[in-house]
mmCIF file of C-alpha atoms and ligand atoms in Angstrom:
data_model
loop_
_atom_site.group_PDB
_atom_site.id
_atom_site.type_symbol
_atom_site.label_atom_id
_atom_site.label_comp_id
_atom_site.label_asym_id
_atom_site.label_seq_id
_atom_site.Cartn_x
_atom_site.Cartn_y
_atom_site.Cartn_z
ATOM 1 C CA MET A 1476 0.000 0.000 0.000
ATOM 2 C CA SER A 1477 1.425 3.378 -0.985
ATOM 3 C CA MET A 1478 1.354 6.495 1.149
ATOM 4 C CA ASP A 1479 0.878 9.974 -0.290
ATOM 5 C CA ILE A 1480 1.075 12.896 2.104
ATOM 6 C CA ILE A 1481 0.916 16.640 1.428
ATOM 7 C CA VAL A 1482 2.366 19.236 3.777
ATOM 8 C CA MET A 1483 0.624 22.600 3.450
ATOM 9 C CA GLY A 1484 0.835 26.013 5.074
ATOM 10 C CA PRO A 1485 2.019 29.556 4.438
ATOM 11 C CA PRO A 1486 5.600 30.323 3.373
ATOM 12 C CA GLY A 1487 7.893 29.791 6.355
ATOM 13 C CA ALA A 1488 5.326 27.661 8.238
ATOM 14 C CA GLY A 1489 7.837 24.842 8.651
ATOM 15 C CA LYS A 1490 6.712 22.663 5.731
ATOM 16 C CA GLY A 1491 10.242 21.701 4.708
ATOM 17 C CA THR A 1492 11.304 21.065 8.301
ATOM 18 C CA GLN A 1493 8.327 18.795 9.018
ATOM 19 C CA ALA A 1494 8.154 17.144 5.581
ATOM 20 C CA HIS A 1495 11.768 16.071 6.099
ATOM 21 C CA ALA A 1496 10.839 14.482 9.451
ATOM 22 C CA ILE A 1497 7.839 12.668 7.944
ATOM 23 C CA ALA A 1498 9.921 11.403 5.026
ATOM 24 C CA ASP A 1499 12.525 10.071 7.471
ATOM 25 C CA ALA A 1500 9.958 8.458 9.747
ATOM 26 C CA ARG A 1501 8.025 6.775 6.929
ATOM 27 C CA THR A 1502 10.973 6.176 4.575
ATOM 28 C CA LEU A 1503 9.456 8.135 1.711
ATOM 29 C CA PRO A 1504 10.986 10.646 -0.691
ATOM 30 C CA HIS A 1505 10.571 14.298 0.303
ATOM 31 C CA VAL A 1506 9.495 16.164 -2.832
ATOM 32 C CA ALA A 1507 9.647 19.949 -2.434
ATOM 33 C CA THR A 1508 8.818 21.947 -5.550
ATOM 34 C CA GLY A 1509 10.660 24.981 -4.135
ATOM 35 C CA ASP A 1510 13.822 22.845 -3.758
ATOM 36 C CA LEU A 1511 13.429 21.477 -7.310
ATOM 37 C CA PHE A 1512 13.115 25.024 -8.663
ATOM 38 C CA ARG A 1513 16.039 26.358 -6.596
ATOM 39 C CA ASP A 1514 18.187 23.512 -7.872
ATOM 40 C CA ALA A 1515 17.202 24.325 -11.485
ATOM 41 C CA VAL A 1516 17.960 28.037 -10.902
ATOM 42 C CA HIS A 1517 21.332 27.113 -9.409
ATOM 43 C CA ARG A 1518 22.193 24.913 -12.396
ATOM 44 C CA GLU A 1519 20.933 27.595 -14.804
ATOM 45 C CA THR A 1520 18.800 25.152 -16.784
ATOM 46 C CA PRO A 1521 16.028 26.501 -19.074
ATOM 47 C CA LEU A 1522 13.504 25.561 -16.350
ATOM 48 C CA GLY A 1523 15.602 27.483 -13.813
ATOM 49 C CA GLN A 1524 15.766 30.540 -16.043
ATOM 50 C CA GLU A 1525 11.994 30.536 -16.389
ATOM 51 C CA ALA A 1526 11.262 29.822 -12.719
ATOM 52 C CA ARG A 1527 13.691 32.460 -11.439
ATOM 53 C CA VAL A 1528 11.609 35.329 -12.838
ATOM 54 C CA TYR A 1529 8.561 34.290 -10.798
ATOM 55 C CA MET A 1530 10.478 33.276 -7.676
ATOM 56 C CA GLU A 1531 12.269 36.608 -7.427
ATOM 57 C CA ARG A 1532 8.914 38.395 -7.542
ATOM 58 C CA GLY A 1533 7.440 36.100 -4.893
ATOM 59 C CA GLU A 1534 4.911 34.773 -7.392
ATOM 60 C CA LEU A 1535 3.928 31.271 -8.395
ATOM 61 C CA VAL A 1536 5.647 29.533 -11.276
ATOM 62 C CA PRO A 1537 2.930 28.751 -13.892
ATOM 63 C CA ASP A 1538 0.895 25.605 -13.266
ATOM 64 C CA ALA A 1539 1.920 23.861 -16.501
ATOM 65 C CA VAL A 1540 5.622 24.087 -15.600
ATOM 66 C CA THR A 1541 5.091 23.127 -11.967
ATOM 67 C CA VAL A 1542 2.804 20.184 -12.695
ATOM 68 C CA ALA A 1543 5.264 18.880 -15.290
ATOM 69 C CA ILE A 1544 8.166 18.717 -12.823
ATOM 70 C CA VAL A 1545 6.043 16.970 -10.206
ATOM 71 C CA LEU A 1546 4.743 14.408 -12.714
ATOM 72 C CA GLU A 1547 8.298 13.742 -13.819
ATOM 73 C CA ARG A 1548 9.337 13.238 -10.189
ATOM 74 C CA LEU A 1549 6.435 10.827 -9.598
ATOM 75 C CA GLU A 1550 7.753 8.678 -12.461
ATOM 76 C CA GLN A 1551 10.968 7.933 -10.584
ATOM 77 C CA SER A 1552 11.171 4.510 -8.984
ATOM 78 C CA ASP A 1553 11.620 5.761 -5.408
ATOM 79 C CA ALA A 1554 8.213 7.490 -5.645
ATOM 80 C CA ALA A 1555 6.345 4.251 -6.374
ATOM 81 C CA ARG A 1556 5.546 3.645 -2.674
ATOM 82 C CA GLY A 1557 4.360 7.231 -2.171
ATOM 83 C CA VAL A 1558 5.761 10.690 -1.544
ATOM 84 C CA VAL A 1559 5.749 13.525 0.950
ATOM 85 C CA LEU A 1560 4.890 16.612 -1.097
ATOM 86 C CA ASP A 1561 6.009 19.951 0.294
ATOM 87 C CA GLY A 1562 4.878 23.220 -1.329
ATOM 88 C CA PHE A 1563 2.681 21.421 -3.869
ATOM 89 C CA PRO A 1564 -0.183 21.740 -4.751
ATOM 90 C CA ARG A 1565 -0.506 25.519 -4.419
ATOM 91 C CA THR A 1566 -3.475 26.081 -6.783
ATOM 92 C CA PHE A 1567 -6.706 24.238 -7.615
ATOM 93 C CA ALA A 1568 -5.333 23.312 -11.030
ATOM 94 C CA GLN A 1569 -2.288 21.718 -9.357
ATOM 95 C CA ALA A 1570 -4.511 19.848 -6.879
ATOM 96 C CA GLN A 1571 -6.614 18.489 -9.730
ATOM 97 C CA ALA A 1572 -3.558 17.468 -11.742
ATOM 98 C CA LEU A 1573 -2.202 15.659 -8.686
ATOM 99 C CA ASP A 1574 -5.495 13.809 -8.154
ATOM 100 C CA THR A 1575 -5.478 12.674 -11.765
ATOM 101 C CA ALA A 1576 -1.840 11.563 -11.651
ATOM 102 C CA LEU A 1577 -2.316 9.615 -8.416
ATOM 103 C CA ALA A 1578 -5.606 8.067 -9.561
ATOM 104 C CA ALA A 1579 -3.821 6.746 -12.659
ATOM 105 C CA ARG A 1580 -1.562 4.845 -10.214
ATOM 106 C CA ALA A 1581 -4.510 3.704 -8.035
ATOM 107 C CA ARG A 1582 -3.341 6.142 -5.359
ATOM 108 C CA ARG A 1583 -4.770 9.221 -3.674
ATOM 109 C CA VAL A 1584 -3.816 11.939 -1.200
ATOM 110 C CA GLN A 1585 -4.289 10.300 2.181
ATOM 111 C CA HIS A 1586 -3.270 13.136 4.473
ATOM 112 C CA ALA A 1587 -2.986 16.864 3.866
ATOM 113 C CA VAL A 1588 -1.125 18.110 6.945
ATOM 114 C CA TYR A 1589 -1.829 21.821 7.357
ATOM 115 C CA LEU A 1590 0.607 23.780 9.539
ATOM 116 C CA ASN A 1591 -1.331 26.730 10.878
ATOM 117 C CA VAL A 1592 1.007 29.638 11.760
ATOM 118 C CA PRO A 1593 0.064 33.322 12.222
ATOM 119 C CA ARG A 1594 1.495 36.048 9.954
ATOM 120 C CA GLU A 1595 3.864 37.616 12.513
ATOM 121 C CA ALA A 1596 5.516 34.291 13.358
ATOM 122 C CA ILE A 1597 5.949 33.624 9.648
ATOM 123 C CA LEU A 1598 7.782 36.854 9.019
ATOM 124 C CA ARG A 1599 10.112 36.158 11.975
ATOM 125 C CA ARG A 1600 10.830 32.709 10.591
ATOM 126 C CA VAL A 1601 11.651 33.711 7.038
ATOM 127 C CA SER A 1602 13.823 36.624 8.134
ATOM 128 C CA GLY A 1603 16.087 34.264 10.128
ATOM 129 C CA ARG A 1604 16.072 31.333 7.693
ATOM 130 C CA TRP A 1605 19.301 29.865 6.290
ATOM 131 C CA LEU A 1606 19.258 26.966 3.832
ATOM 132 C CA CYS A 1607 21.971 24.437 3.067
ATOM 133 C CA ASP A 1608 23.199 24.928 -0.492
ATOM 134 C CA THR A 1609 23.810 21.191 -0.810
ATOM 135 C CA CYS A 1610 20.989 19.299 0.961
ATOM 136 C CA GLN A 1611 18.461 22.165 1.417
ATOM 137 C CA ALA A 1612 18.115 21.561 5.176
ATOM 138 C CA ALA A 1613 16.599 24.622 6.887
ATOM 139 C CA TYR A 1614 18.227 26.408 9.825
ATOM 140 C CA HIS A 1615 17.223 29.512 11.751
ATOM 141 C CA THR A 1616 19.394 32.063 13.501
ATOM 142 C CA LEU A 1617 17.261 31.816 16.669
ATOM 143 C CA TYR A 1618 15.069 28.736 16.428
ATOM 144 C CA ARG A 1619 17.426 26.173 14.873
ATOM 145 C CA PRO A 1620 20.982 27.469 14.817
ATOM 146 C CA PRO A 1621 23.591 25.205 13.189
ATOM 147 C CA SER A 1622 26.354 23.823 15.480
ATOM 148 C CA VAL A 1623 29.007 25.558 13.369
ATOM 149 C CA ALA A 1624 28.059 29.018 12.066
ATOM 150 C CA GLY A 1625 27.370 29.011 8.319
ATOM 151 C CA ARG A 1626 27.662 25.211 7.958
ATOM 152 C CA CYS A 1627 25.048 22.458 7.654
ATOM 153 C CA ASP A 1628 25.015 19.978 10.570
ATOM 154 C CA ALA A 1629 23.811 17.188 8.282
ATOM 155 C CA CYS A 1630 26.254 17.444 5.362
ATOM 156 C CA GLY A 1631 28.709 20.278 6.073
ATOM 157 C CA GLY A 1632 27.344 22.317 3.131
ATOM 158 C CA VAL A 1633 27.397 26.110 3.072
ATOM 159 C CA LEU A 1634 24.321 27.912 4.436
ATOM 160 C CA ALA A 1635 22.795 30.759 2.431
ATOM 161 C CA GLN A 1636 19.801 33.056 2.716
ATOM 162 C CA ARG A 1637 17.051 32.983 0.074
ATOM 163 C CA ILE A 1638 16.631 36.200 -1.873
ATOM 164 C CA ASP A 1639 12.855 35.744 -1.748
ATOM 165 C CA ASP A 1640 13.000 35.805 2.073
ATOM 166 C CA ARG A 1641 13.561 39.600 1.960
ATOM 167 C CA ARG A 1642 10.733 41.344 3.794
ATOM 168 C CA GLU A 1643 8.925 42.781 0.728
ATOM 169 C CA THR A 1644 9.132 39.540 -1.241
ATOM 170 C CA ALA A 1645 8.096 37.476 1.786
ATOM 171 C CA GLU A 1646 5.034 39.705 2.213
ATOM 172 C CA ARG A 1647 4.170 39.280 -1.456
ATOM 173 C CA ARG A 1648 4.502 35.507 -1.086
ATOM 174 C CA LEU A 1649 2.155 35.613 1.856
ATOM 175 C CA ASP A 1650 -0.440 37.575 -0.152
ATOM 176 C CA VAL A 1651 -0.122 35.117 -3.049
ATOM 177 C CA TYR A 1652 -0.579 32.287 -0.552
ATOM 178 C CA LEU A 1653 -3.782 33.836 0.842
ATOM 179 C CA GLU A 1654 -5.191 34.464 -2.640
ATOM 180 C CA GLN A 1655 -4.270 31.245 -4.405
ATOM 181 C CA THR A 1656 -3.251 28.528 -1.950
ATOM 182 C CA ALA A 1657 -5.437 29.028 1.133
ATOM 183 C CA PRO A 1658 -8.560 28.000 -0.883
ATOM 184 C CA VAL A 1659 -6.865 24.682 -1.722
ATOM 185 C CA ILE A 1660 -6.877 23.895 2.018
ATOM 186 C CA ASP A 1661 -10.686 23.930 1.941
ATOM 187 C CA TYR A 1662 -10.604 21.535 -0.996
ATOM 188 C CA TYR A 1663 -8.809 18.959 1.173
ATOM 189 C CA ARG A 1664 -10.931 19.810 4.226
ATOM 190 C CA GLN A 1665 -14.077 19.007 2.258
ATOM 191 C CA ARG A 1666 -12.574 15.686 1.191
ATOM 192 C CA GLY A 1667 -11.995 14.820 4.860
ATOM 193 C CA VAL A 1668 -8.204 14.399 4.524
ATOM 194 C CA LEU A 1669 -7.088 17.678 6.092
ATOM 195 C CA ARG A 1670 -5.156 17.308 9.363
ATOM 196 C CA GLU A 1671 -4.593 20.687 10.980
ATOM 197 C CA VAL A 1672 -1.615 21.064 13.322
ATOM 198 C CA ASN A 1673 -0.728 24.138 15.388
ATOM 199 C CA GLY A 1674 2.545 25.116 13.720
ATOM 200 C CA ASP A 1675 3.124 27.985 16.146
ATOM 201 C CA GLN A 1676 5.074 25.916 18.669
ATOM 202 C CA PRO A 1677 8.728 24.889 18.968
ATOM 203 C CA ILE A 1678 9.959 22.634 16.148
ATOM 204 C CA ALA A 1679 10.074 19.488 18.330
ATOM 205 C CA ASP A 1680 6.479 19.973 19.519
ATOM 206 C CA VAL A 1681 5.160 20.497 15.997
ATOM 207 C CA GLN A 1682 7.100 17.414 14.915
ATOM 208 C CA ARG A 1683 5.582 15.274 17.672
ATOM 209 C CA GLU A 1684 2.069 16.228 16.553
ATOM 210 C CA VAL A 1685 2.801 15.837 12.867
ATOM 211 C CA LEU A 1686 4.354 12.388 13.319
ATOM 212 C CA ALA A 1687 1.399 11.307 15.474
ATOM 213 C CA VAL A 1688 -0.943 12.302 12.643
ATOM 214 C CA VAL A 1689 0.907 10.291 10.021
ATOM 215 C CA ALA A 1690 1.644 7.342 12.344
ATOM 216 C CA ALA A 1691 -1.952 6.218 11.877
ATOM 217 C CA LEU A 1692 -1.322 5.606 8.167
ATOM 218 C CA ARG A 1693 -0.634 2.065 7.027
HETATM 219 P P1 ADP B 2387 8.638 26.326 4.729
HETATM 220 O O1 ADP B 2387 9.193 25.087 4.072
HETATM 221 O O2 ADP B 2387 7.193 26.183 5.123
HETATM 222 O O3 ADP B 2387 8.884 27.579 3.953
HETATM 223 P P2 ADP B 2387 10.835 25.958 6.667
HETATM 224 O O4 ADP B 2387 10.718 24.538 7.091
HETATM 225 O O5 ADP B 2387 11.933 26.318 5.730
HETATM 226 O O6 ADP B 2387 9.404 26.508 6.121
HETATM 227 O O7 ADP B 2387 10.939 26.845 7.999
HETATM 228 C C1 ADP B 2387 11.079 28.272 7.904
HETATM 229 C C2 ADP B 2387 12.099 28.752 8.927
HETATM 230 O O8 ADP B 2387 11.542 28.630 10.236
HETATM 231 C C3 ADP B 2387 13.396 27.952 8.946
HETATM 232 O O9 ADP B 2387 14.432 28.859 9.277
HETATM 233 C C4 ADP B 2387 13.169 26.914 10.064
HETATM 234 O O10 ADP B 2387 14.395 26.531 10.684
HETATM 235 C C5 ADP B 2387 12.279 27.687 11.029
HETATM 236 N N1 ADP B 2387 11.247 26.874 11.678
HETATM 237 C C6 ADP B 2387 10.571 25.812 11.167
HETATM 238 N N2 ADP B 2387 9.657 25.358 12.061
HETATM 239 C C7 ADP B 2387 9.743 26.173 13.151
HETATM 240 C C8 ADP B 2387 9.073 26.235 14.420
HETATM 241 N N3 ADP B 2387 8.105 25.370 14.738
HETATM 242 N N4 ADP B 2387 9.438 27.212 15.287
HETATM 243 C C9 ADP B 2387 10.406 28.096 14.967
HETATM 244 N N5 ADP B 2387 11.084 28.086 13.795
HETATM 245 C C10 ADP B 2387 10.761 27.145 12.899
HETATM 246 P P1 AMP B 2388 9.060 27.385 -1.403
HETATM 247 O O1 AMP B 2388 10.463 26.887 -1.256
HETATM 248 O O2 AMP B 2388 8.036 26.302 -1.277
HETATM 249 O O3 AMP B 2388 8.779 28.565 -0.497
HETATM 250 O O4 AMP B 2388 8.924 27.921 -2.905
HETATM 251 C C1 AMP B 2388 9.754 28.951 -3.394
HETATM 252 C C2 AMP B 2388 9.165 29.520 -4.651
HETATM 253 O O5 AMP B 2388 9.138 28.510 -5.698
HETATM 254 C C3 AMP B 2388 7.716 30.020 -4.580
HETATM 255 O O6 AMP B 2388 7.610 31.341 -4.076
HETATM 256 C C4 AMP B 2388 7.291 29.922 -6.053
HETATM 257 O O7 AMP B 2388 7.828 30.991 -6.831
HETATM 258 C C5 AMP B 2388 7.975 28.634 -6.492
HETATM 259 N N1 AMP B 2388 7.110 27.471 -6.223
HETATM 260 C C6 AMP B 2388 7.342 26.452 -5.343
HETATM 261 N N2 AMP B 2388 6.342 25.562 -5.370
HETATM 262 C C7 AMP B 2388 5.444 26.019 -6.260
HETATM 263 C C8 AMP B 2388 4.178 25.561 -6.722
HETATM 264 N N3 AMP B 2388 3.622 24.432 -6.243
HETATM 265 N N4 AMP B 2388 3.533 26.299 -7.678
HETATM 266 C C9 AMP B 2388 4.078 27.414 -8.166
HETATM 267 N N5 AMP B 2388 5.250 27.920 -7.777
HETATM 268 C C10 AMP B 2388 5.933 27.230 -6.830
#
């Protein structure tokens, strides 16, 4: 039996942090569209050149492009048992495309974990965020400092700040989230798969609740 889990919430809610923990606990691939796009930007591929324009503005990359990279990722053999999706779907069209793709594999979204975090906490989180250039692990100056300044605890990679975490861009991302992604939460709520978790607690406490939610899945 496969296991398909979505992690949802505003930018900076802790999706990457918690999706990583779920993926570890359930031995599933962690598929983060933001990470896939950042990697493409870094490698300066045609996809990266296209995505960069939207990312720098704090806007969504068009659905056709985003759906295509997720479908390609789902084709890979490690995704056959399921995936933990982080940052996808962010629009209705993406949610519908995901349903279709999973249905074609006799699968469906089993849990949509929604990390509920208020606006002020979000802005504090993104302003202190540092990401590993190599493995994309997330650190925070106050809430999750690395053991060695500027270096990733997991792989020793160099930590860098995201240009879209600048205050103005982060605020734009939050507005885009409220306009386009928040309605998708209701879509999963109506289907009875939404699992809301209070994301406004220390990382370990959020993790305990999130892992308890997904522990019920077989
Ligand atoms: P998202 O993937 O939703 O954008 P991240 O997982 O990258 O969010 O987390 C955003 C920032 O907040 C990171 O710097 C991370 O270390 C930090 N963070 C994540 N969860 C919490 C939490 N529960 N409390 C405080 N800081 C957190
Ligand atoms: P994230 O790392 O999830 O915060 O995503 C960073 C940026 O990548 C977003 O602000 C968007 O520009 C783009 N992006 C990531 N996921 C998606 C998605 N599902 N749909 C459209 N754009 C996305």
